[in-house]
Coordinates of N, CA and C in Angstrom, one line a residue:
M5 N 0.8 -1.2 0.0 CA 0.0 0.0 0.0 C 0.9 1.2 0.0
N6 N 0.5 2.3 -0.8 CA 1.3 3.5 -0.8 C 0.9 4.4 0.4
N7 N 1.7 5.4 0.6 CA 1.5 6.3 1.8 C 0.3 7.2 1.7
T8 N -0.2 7.4 0.5 CA -1.3 8.3 0.3 C -2.7 7.6 0.5
T9 N -2.7 6.3 0.5 CA -3.9 5.5 0.6 C -4.3 5.3 2.0
I10 N -5.6 5.5 2.3 CA -6.2 5.2 3.6 C -7.0 3.9 3.4
D11 N -6.5 2.8 4.0 CA -7.2 1.6 3.9 C -8.3 1.6 4.8
C12 N -9.5 1.3 4.3 CA -10.7 1.2 5.2 C -10.7 -0.1 5.9
P13 N -10.8 -0.2 7.2 CA -10.8 -1.5 7.9 C -11.9 -2.4 7.5
S14 N -12.9 -1.9 6.9 CA -14.0 -2.8 6.5 C -13.9 -3.1 5.0
C15 N -12.8 -3.0 4.4 CA -12.6 -3.3 3.0 C -12.8 -4.8 2.7
S16 N -13.8 -5.1 2.0 CA -14.1 -6.5 1.7 C -15.1 -6.7 0.6
T17 N -15.2 -8.0 0.2 CA -16.2 -8.4 -0.7 C -17.5 -8.5 0.0
V18 N -18.6 -8.1 -0.6 CA -19.9 -8.1 0.0 C -20.8 -9.1 -0.7
K19 N -21.4 -10.0 0.0 CA -22.4 -10.9 -0.7 C -23.8 -10.3 -0.3
P20 N -24.5 -9.8 -1.3 CA -25.8 -9.2 -1.1 C -26.8 -10.2 -0.4
A21 N -27.7 -9.6 0.4 CA -28.7 -10.5 1.0 C -29.6 -11.1 -0.1
P22 N -30.1 -12.3 0.1 CA -31.0 -12.9 -0.9 C -32.2 -12.0 -1.2
Q23 N -32.6 -11.9 -2.4 CA -33.7 -11.1 -2.8 C -34.7 -12.0 -3.6
E24 N -36.0 -11.6 -3.6 CA -37.0 -12.3 -4.4 C -36.8 -12.0 -5.9
N25 N -36.4 -10.8 -6.2 CA -36.3 -10.3 -7.6 C -34.8 -10.6 -8.1
D26 N -34.7 -11.4 -9.1 CA -33.4 -11.8 -9.6 C -32.7 -10.6 -10.3
K27 N -33.5 -9.5 -10.6 CA -32.9 -8.4 -11.2 C -32.3 -7.4 -10.2
D28 N -32.4 -7.7 -9.0 CA -31.8 -6.8 -7.9 C -30.3 -6.8 -8.1
V29 N -29.7 -5.6 -8.3 CA -28.3 -5.5 -8.4 C -27.8 -4.6 -7.3
R30 N -26.8 -5.1 -6.6 CA -26.2 -4.4 -5.4 C -24.7 -4.4 -5.5
L31 N -24.1 -3.6 -4.7 CA -22.7 -3.5 -4.6 C -22.2 -4.9 -4.2
T32 N -21.0 -5.2 -4.7 CA -20.4 -6.5 -4.4 C -19.1 -6.3 -3.6
Q33 N -18.8 -5.1 -3.3 CA -17.6 -4.8 -2.4 C -17.8 -3.5 -1.6
W34 N -17.0 -3.4 -0.6 CA -17.0 -2.2 0.2 C -15.6 -1.9 0.7
P35 N -15.2 -0.7 0.7 CA -15.8 0.6 0.4 C -15.8 0.8 -1.1
I36 N -16.4 1.9 -1.5 CA -16.5 2.3 -2.9 C -15.7 3.6 -3.2
Q37 N -15.4 4.4 -2.2 CA -14.7 5.6 -2.4 C -13.3 5.3 -2.8
I38 N -12.8 6.0 -3.9 CA -11.4 5.8 -4.3 C -10.4 6.1 -3.2
K39 N -10.7 7.1 -2.4 CA -9.8 7.5 -1.4 C -9.7 6.4 -0.3
L40 N -10.6 5.5 -0.2 CA -10.6 4.5 0.9 C -10.0 3.2 0.4
I41 N -9.8 3.0 -0.8 CA -9.4 1.7 -1.4 C -7.9 1.5 -1.3
G42 N -7.5 0.5 -0.7 CA -6.0 0.1 -0.8 C -5.7 -0.4 -2.2
T43 N -4.5 -0.2 -2.6 CA -4.1 -0.7 -3.9 C -4.1 -2.2 -4.1
S44 N -4.1 -2.9 -3.0 CA -4.1 -4.3 -3.1 C -5.4 -5.0 -2.5
A45 N -6.5 -4.2 -2.6 CA -7.8 -4.8 -2.1 C -8.1 -6.0 -3.0
P46 N -8.4 -7.1 -2.3 CA -8.6 -8.4 -3.0 C -9.6 -8.4 -4.1
F47 N -10.7 -7.6 -3.9 CA -11.8 -7.6 -4.9 C -11.4 -6.9 -6.2
L48 N -10.2 -6.2 -6.2 CA -9.7 -5.6 -7.5 C -9.0 -6.6 -8.4
Q49 N -8.7 -7.7 -7.9 CA -7.9 -8.7 -8.6 C -8.8 -9.2 -9.8
D50 N -8.2 -9.0 -11.0 CA -8.9 -9.4 -12.3 C -10.3 -8.8 -12.5
A51 N -10.5 -7.6 -11.9 CA -11.8 -7.0 -12.0 C -12.1 -6.3 -13.3
D52 N -13.3 -6.2 -13.6 CA -13.9 -5.3 -14.6 C -14.3 -4.1 -13.8
L53 N -13.6 -3.0 -13.9 CA -13.7 -1.9 -13.0 C -14.6 -0.8 -13.5
L54 N -15.5 -0.3 -12.7 CA -16.3 0.9 -13.1 C -15.8 2.0 -12.2
V55 N -15.2 3.0 -12.8 CA -14.8 4.2 -12.0 C -15.8 5.3 -12.4
A56 N -16.7 5.6 -11.4 CA -17.8 6.5 -11.6 C -17.6 7.8 -10.9
A57 N -17.8 8.9 -11.6 CA -17.8 10.2 -10.9 C -19.0 10.2 -10.0
D58 N -18.9 10.8 -8.8 CA -19.9 10.8 -7.8 C -21.3 11.1 -8.3
C59 N -21.4 12.1 -9.1 CA -22.8 12.5 -9.5 C -23.5 11.5 -10.4
T60 N -22.8 10.7 -11.0 CA -23.4 9.8 -12.0 C -24.5 8.9 -11.4
A61 N -24.3 8.4 -10.2 CA -25.3 7.5 -9.6 C -26.6 8.3 -9.3
F62 N -26.5 9.6 -9.2 CA -27.8 10.3 -8.9 C -28.4 10.8 -10.2
A63 N -27.6 11.0 -11.2 CA -28.1 11.6 -12.5 C -28.6 10.5 -13.4
A64 N -28.0 9.3 -13.4 CA -28.4 8.3 -14.4 C -29.5 7.4 -13.8
P65 N -30.7 7.4 -14.4 CA -31.7 6.5 -13.9 C -31.3 5.0 -14.1
G66 N -31.6 4.2 -13.2 CA -31.2 2.8 -13.3 C -29.7 2.5 -13.2
F67 N -29.0 3.4 -12.5 CA -27.6 3.3 -12.4 C -27.1 1.8 -12.0
H68 N -27.7 1.2 -11.0 CA -27.3 -0.1 -10.6 C -27.5 -1.1 -11.7
E69 N -28.7 -1.1 -12.3 CA -29.0 -2.1 -13.3 C -28.2 -1.9 -14.6
K70 N -27.9 -0.7 -15.0 CA -27.2 -0.4 -16.2 C -25.7 -0.6 -16.1
F71 N -25.1 -0.2 -14.9 CA -23.7 -0.1 -14.9 C -23.0 -1.0 -13.9
L72 N -23.6 -1.6 -12.9 CA -23.0 -2.4 -11.9 C -22.8 -3.9 -12.3
P73 N -23.7 -4.5 -13.0 CA -23.6 -5.9 -13.2 C -22.2 -6.3 -13.7
G74 N -21.6 -7.3 -13.0 CA -20.3 -7.8 -13.3 C -19.1 -6.9 -13.0
K75 N -19.3 -5.8 -12.4 CA -18.2 -4.8 -12.2 C -18.0 -4.5 -10.7
K76 N -16.8 -4.2 -10.4 CA -16.4 -3.6 -9.1 C -16.4 -2.1 -9.3
V77 N -17.0 -1.4 -8.4 CA -17.2 0.1 -8.6 C -16.3 0.9 -7.6
L78 N -15.7 1.9 -8.1 CA -15.0 2.9 -7.3 C -15.6 4.3 -7.7
I79 N -15.8 5.1 -6.7 CA -16.4 6.5 -7.0 C -15.5 7.6 -6.5
G80 N -15.6 8.7 -7.2 CA -14.8 9.9 -6.7 C -15.2 11.1 -7.6
C81 N -14.6 12.2 -7.2 CA -14.9 13.4 -8.0 C -13.5 14.0 -8.4
P82 N -13.3 14.1 -9.7 CA -12.0 14.6 -10.2 C -11.8 16.1 -9.9
K83 N -12.9 16.8 -9.5 CA -12.7 18.3 -9.2 C -12.5 18.5 -7.7
L84 N -13.2 17.7 -6.9 CA -13.2 18.0 -5.4 C -12.2 17.1 -4.7
D85 N -11.8 15.9 -5.3 CA -10.9 15.0 -4.6 C -9.4 15.4 -5.1
D86 N -8.5 14.8 -4.4 CA -7.0 15.1 -4.7 C -6.7 14.2 -5.9
S87 N -6.6 14.8 -7.1 CA -6.3 14.0 -8.3 C -4.9 13.5 -8.2
T88 N -3.9 14.1 -7.5 CA -2.6 13.5 -7.4 C -2.6 12.2 -6.7
Q89 N -3.5 12.0 -5.8 CA -3.7 10.7 -5.1 C -4.1 9.7 -6.1
Y90 N -5.1 10.1 -7.0 CA -5.6 9.2 -8.0 C -4.4 8.7 -8.9
I91 N -3.6 9.7 -9.4 CA -2.6 9.5 -10.3 C -1.5 8.5 -9.7
T92 N -1.4 8.6 -8.4 CA -0.4 7.7 -7.7 C -1.0 6.3 -7.4
E93 N -2.3 6.3 -7.1 CA -2.9 5.0 -6.6 C -3.4 4.1 -7.8
F94 N -4.0 4.7 -8.8 CA -4.5 3.9 -9.9 C -3.4 3.1 -10.7
P95 N -2.2 3.7 -11.0 CA -1.2 2.8 -11.6 C -0.8 1.6 -10.8
E96 N -0.8 1.8 -9.5 CA -0.5 0.6 -8.6 C -1.6 -0.4 -8.7
I97 N -2.9 0.0 -8.7 CA -4.0 -0.9 -8.8 C -3.9 -1.6 -10.2
F98 N -3.7 -0.9 -11.3 CA -3.7 -1.5 -12.6 C -2.5 -2.4 -12.7
G99 N -1.4 -2.1 -12.1 CA -0.2 -2.9 -12.2 C -0.2 -4.1 -11.4
A100 N -0.8 -4.1 -10.2 CA -0.8 -5.2 -9.3 C -2.0 -6.1 -9.4
A101 N -3.1 -5.5 -9.6 CA -4.4 -6.3 -9.5 C -4.8 -7.0 -10.8
G102 N -4.1 -6.7 -11.9 CA -4.5 -7.3 -13.1 C -5.9 -7.0 -13.6
V103 N -6.3 -5.7 -13.4 CA -7.6 -5.2 -13.8 C -7.8 -5.5 -15.3
K104 N -8.9 -6.1 -15.6 CA -9.2 -6.6 -17.0 C -9.6 -5.4 -17.9
R105 N -10.4 -4.5 -17.4 CA -10.9 -3.4 -18.2 C -11.4 -2.3 -17.2
V106 N -11.5 -1.1 -17.7 CA -12.0 0.0 -16.9 C -13.1 0.8 -17.7
T107 N -14.2 1.0 -17.1 CA -15.2 1.9 -17.6 C -15.2 3.2 -16.8
C108 N -15.0 4.3 -17.4 CA -15.1 5.6 -16.8 C -16.5 6.1 -17.0
L109 N -17.2 6.3 -16.0 CA -18.6 6.8 -16.1 C -18.5 8.2 -15.5
R110 N -18.8 9.2 -16.4 CA -18.6 10.6 -15.9 C -19.8 11.5 -16.4
M111 N -19.9 12.6 -15.9 CA -20.9 13.6 -16.3 C -20.4 14.4 -17.5
E112 N -21.3 15.0 -18.2 CA -21.0 15.8 -19.4 C -20.2 17.1 -19.0
V113 N -20.3 17.5 -17.8 CA -19.7 18.8 -17.4 C -18.1 18.8 -17.6
P114 N -17.5 19.9 -18.0 CA -16.1 19.9 -18.2 C -15.2 19.4 -17.1
C115 N -15.5 19.7 -15.9 CA -14.6 19.3 -14.8 C -14.6 17.8 -14.6
C116 N -15.6 17.1 -15.0 CA -15.7 15.7 -14.9 C -14.8 15.0 -15.9
G117 N -14.4 15.7 -17.0 CA -13.5 15.1 -18.0 C -12.2 14.7 -17.4
G118 N -11.9 15.3 -16.2 CA -10.6 15.0 -15.6 C -10.5 13.6 -15.2
M119 N -11.6 12.9 -14.9 CA -11.6 11.5 -14.5 C -11.0 10.6 -15.7
T120 N -11.5 10.9 -16.9 CA -11.0 10.1 -18.0 C -9.5 10.4 -18.2
A121 N -9.1 11.6 -18.1 CA -7.7 12.0 -18.2 C -6.8 11.3 -17.2
I122 N -7.3 11.3 -15.9 CA -6.6 10.6 -14.8 C -6.4 9.1 -15.1
L123 N -7.5 8.5 -15.5 CA -7.4 7.1 -15.8 C -6.5 6.7 -17.0
K124 N -6.6 7.5 -18.0 CA -5.7 7.3 -19.2 C -4.2 7.4 -18.8
E125 N -3.9 8.5 -18.0 CA -2.5 8.7 -17.5 C -2.1 7.5 -16.6
A126 N -3.0 7.1 -15.7 CA -2.7 6.0 -14.8 C -2.4 4.7 -15.5
I127 N -3.2 4.4 -16.5 CA -3.0 3.2 -17.3 C -1.6 3.3 -18.0
S128 N -1.3 4.4 -18.5 CA 0.0 4.6 -19.2 C 1.1 4.4 -18.2
R129 N 1.0 5.0 -17.0 CA 2.0 4.8 -16.0 C 2.1 3.4 -15.4
S130 N 1.1 2.6 -15.5 CA 1.1 1.3 -15.0 C 1.9 0.3 -15.8
G131 N 2.1 0.7 -17.1 CA 2.8 -0.1 -18.0 C 2.0 -1.3 -18.5
K132 N 0.7 -1.4 -18.2 CA -0.2 -2.5 -18.6 C -1.1 -2.0 -19.7
S133 N -1.6 -3.0 -20.4 CA -2.5 -2.7 -21.5 C -3.9 -3.0 -20.9
V134 N -4.6 -1.9 -20.5 CA -5.9 -2.1 -19.9 C -6.9 -1.3 -20.8
P135 N -7.9 -2.0 -21.4 CA -8.9 -1.3 -22.1 C -9.7 -0.2 -21.3
L136 N -9.9 0.9 -21.9 CA -10.6 2.0 -21.2 C -11.8 2.5 -22.0
V137 N -13.0 2.5 -21.5 CA -14.2 3.0 -22.2 C -14.7 4.2 -21.3
E138 N -15.1 5.2 -22.0 CA -15.7 6.4 -21.4 C -17.1 6.5 -21.7
T139 N -18.0 6.5 -20.7 CA -19.4 6.7 -20.9 C -19.8 8.1 -20.3
I140 N -20.4 8.9 -21.1 CA -20.8 10.3 -20.6 C -22.3 10.4 -20.4
V141 N -22.6 10.8 -19.2 CA -24.0 11.0 -18.8 C -24.3 12.5 -18.8
G142 N -25.5 12.8 -19.4 CA -25.9 14.2 -19.5 C -26.5 14.6 -18.2
V143 N -26.6 15.9 -17.9 CA -27.2 16.4 -16.7 C -28.6 16.0 -16.5
K144 N -29.3 15.6 -17.6 CA -30.7 15.2 -17.5 C -30.8 13.7 -17.3
G145 N -29.6 13.0 -17.2 CA -29.6 11.6 -17.0 C -29.5 10.7 -18.2
D146 N -29.5 11.3 -19.4 CA -29.3 10.5 -20.6 C -27.9 10.1 -20.9
I147 N -27.7 9.0 -21.6 CA -26.3 8.6 -22.0 C -26.0 9.3 -23.3
L148 N -25.0 10.2 -23.2 CA -24.7 11.0 -24.4 C -23.7 10.3 -25.3
S149 N -22.8 9.5 -24.7 CA -21.8 8.8 -25.6 C -21.1 7.7 -24.8
E150 N -20.6 6.7 -25.6 CA -19.8 5.7 -25.1 C -18.7 5.5 -26.1
T151 N -17.4 5.7 -25.6 CA -16.3 5.8 -26.5 C -15.1 4.9 -26.0
K152 N -14.6 4.1 -26.8 CA -13.3 3.4 -26.5 C -12.2 4.4 -26.5
I153 N -11.5 4.6 -25.4 CA -10.4 5.5 -25.3 C -9.1 4.7 -25.5
L154 N -9.0 3.6 -24.9 CA -7.8 2.7 -25.0 C -8.3 1.3 -25.3
N155 N -7.6 0.6 -26.2 CA -8.0 -0.8 -26.5 C -7.2 -1.7 -25.6

């Protein structure tokens, strides 16, 4: 673990409570804040990772059903959080955990574009070939685009 990471003592995989509805989608790990994840969290191993800007879960209707299935999720804000921590932490995650692919889910607002830039730089610094897809959510909750950034 690097010095800038605060490991959450409750960092673990979560098995959702049984539900009557098979379509119920819930988090499969905790915590979800980027600032709280250690770079060696076991649930990151071979993960299909969703890095979502904080606002996306509130703006996109059906966030859980559309974006969570099969993914581990990390959330943060590229404007309000310390992006230098992200630039330090993500290359370690990508390098050590063997992340399979990353989806960056961000809002259409300009400040949110920083999340894609951070992830692109972090993948480059990791020395790994990790596919990166950017999905942009409009302020009204519609999906504006989905673009492969890195193959």
